[in-house]
Amino acid sequence: MITDNLRFKKEVNSRISGSEEIVLLSHVNPDGDAIGSALALYHYFRNKGKKCTVIMPNDYPDYLKWLPGSDEIIIFTKAKNEAENVLNRAGIIFLLDFNSPERAGKFMDILLSADAFKIMIDHHPDPTDMADIAFIDTLSSSTSELVYRFIENTGDLGMADSDVAACIYTGIMSDTGSFNYNSSQSETYRVLSELLKKGIDKDYIYSMVYDNFSESRMKLLGYCLNEKMVVFPEYGAAYISLTIEEKKRYNYIRGDSEGFVNYPLSIKGVDFVAFFMENDDHVKLSFRSKGKFDTNVFASENFNGGGHINASGGESKQSIGDTINKFVALLPQYITKDT
Ligand code: 5GP
Ligand code: MN
């Protein structure tokens, strides 16, 4: 990581002052950390008088749409030309919460051909060299926490107002499951303490993110746990799956299954969980683990994905049934009795 490096600070600041327009971009299927980190920098740069735009490769859940600045985000799948024009005008593109081109989804080709200077801020392992400079800490709770430290190290904390703080807090809270995992570094709490001093209402933020679901989403969770959870005590593993038909039955909207993958981890002896969600042209996979089991390796070796040790995702072009069968067949290879 290049935190206290004076050269890094000088380079970033001369690029920022020399650039007319800044783009803040995150990964496909944006989550709280993706939106939080991008909107935090959006407010920060706007406060500094810079022109900047947030672009996301595709849409994101309603429970993040209350965030200040959310209405200004350009969604590539809804406004392709506008997104492309903004990107081509930009002097700097921030790559937030991702580290390889595929994570930009359908936006990848446009991103790769853009001339802008690229600055990566991220906490995922194994970064590619797609950025010109990078601010990376794989031990950090979230990219949003790193955005705070980025502002602290390169800029002007006085320009980070309560909107900046609320966006950063949302990112840290959602990437740690409300400080349940990925949150054992004291540094995270130093940053949180500074955010509270900026005047955020943390209980309001929690409520906006976690207490805003529909009744049918709650019933879908009950259905998944009752009818769709399969446990393999011999492997300390479990999975939940959801088909297109089941999603329709429960009036599924984007984000409704967020967090479902974590529930089986609270069963004694279960430390690896998969969640399979059928979509029109692929199956989306989520993996979570407790302890040493490396879901990043499992996802990248078998399901064209990646992530962190304890939280990863991937994709399958096979049917949901075949995808589940493949997962079940892999368990004996990856999970030995003494792990
Ligand atoms: P989720 O299961 O919440 O979608 O993702 C969990 C973690 O895995 C996140 O850190 C996310 O960035 C990463 N992740 C999810 N899907 C993919 C994927 O298809 N490819 C890669 N490389 N990472 C993913
Ligand atoms: Mn993240």
PDB file of N, CA and C in Angstrom, residues 5 16 26 77 81 124 143 175 204 210 220 249 271:
ATOM      1  N   ASN A   5       3.046   7.897   1.272  1.00  0.00           N
ATOM      2  CA  ASN A   5       4.052   8.219   0.291  1.00  0.00           C
ATOM      3  C   ASN A   5       3.822   9.628  -0.289  1.00  0.00           C
ATOM      4  N   ILE A  16      -5.365  15.594 -10.119  1.00  0.00           N
ATOM      5  CA  ILE A  16      -6.703  16.108  -9.819  1.00  0.00           C
ATOM      6  C   ILE A  16      -6.806  17.584 -10.221  1.00  0.00           C
ATOM      7  N   SER A  26     -17.582   1.989 -10.174  1.00  0.00           N
ATOM      8  CA  SER A  26     -17.406   0.768  -9.385  1.00  0.00           C
ATOM      9  C   SER A  26     -17.877  -0.454 -10.171  1.00  0.00           C
ATOM     10  N   THR A  77     -26.249   0.555 -18.122  1.00  0.00           N
ATOM     11  CA  THR A  77     -27.240  -0.231 -18.882  1.00  0.00           C
ATOM     12  C   THR A  77     -28.486   0.585 -19.234  1.00  0.00           C
ATOM     13  N   ASN A  81     -25.014   5.830 -23.991  1.00  0.00           N
ATOM     14  CA  ASN A  81     -24.298   6.905 -24.686  1.00  0.00           C
ATOM     15  C   ASN A  81     -23.768   7.950 -23.717  1.00  0.00           C
ATOM     16  N   HIS A 124      -9.561  -5.719  -2.399  1.00  0.00           N
ATOM     17  CA  HIS A 124      -9.553  -7.119  -2.849  1.00  0.00           C
ATOM     18  C   HIS A 124      -8.122  -7.603  -3.103  1.00  0.00           C
ATOM     19  N   THR A 143     -13.678  -0.719   0.813  1.00  0.00           N
ATOM     20  CA  THR A 143     -13.118   0.362   0.001  1.00  0.00           C
ATOM     21  C   THR A 143     -13.522   1.713   0.595  1.00  0.00           C
ATOM     22  N   ASP A 175     -20.241  -3.693   4.147  1.00  0.00           N
ATOM     23  CA  ASP A 175     -19.208  -4.689   3.802  1.00  0.00           C
ATOM     24  C   ASP A 175     -18.753  -5.511   5.011  1.00  0.00           C
ATOM     25  N   TYR A 204     -30.006   5.876  11.962  1.00  0.00           N
ATOM     26  CA  TYR A 204     -30.824   6.170  10.767  1.00  0.00           C
ATOM     27  C   TYR A 204     -30.269   5.406   9.557  1.00  0.00           C
ATOM     28  N   TYR A 210     -31.307  -1.663   6.432  1.00  0.00           N
ATOM     29  CA  TYR A 210     -31.747  -3.000   6.862  1.00  0.00           C
ATOM     30  C   TYR A 210     -33.214  -3.101   7.264  1.00  0.00           C
ATOM     31  N   LEU A 220     -39.881 -14.645   1.575  1.00  0.00           N
ATOM     32  CA  LEU A 220     -38.917 -15.361   0.723  1.00  0.00           C
ATOM     33  C   LEU A 220     -37.770 -15.910   1.579  1.00  0.00           C
ATOM     34  N   ARG A 249     -42.594 -15.769  -7.731  1.00  0.00           N
ATOM     35  CA  ARG A 249     -43.626 -16.100  -6.742  1.00  0.00           C
ATOM     36  C   ARG A 249     -43.558 -15.157  -5.536  1.00  0.00           C
ATOM     37  N   ASP A 271     -19.322 -24.006   8.175  1.00  0.00           N
ATOM     38  CA  ASP A 271     -18.443 -22.859   7.963  1.00  0.00           C
ATOM     39  C   ASP A 271     -18.192 -22.530   6.500  1.00  0.00           C
TER      40      ASP A 271
END
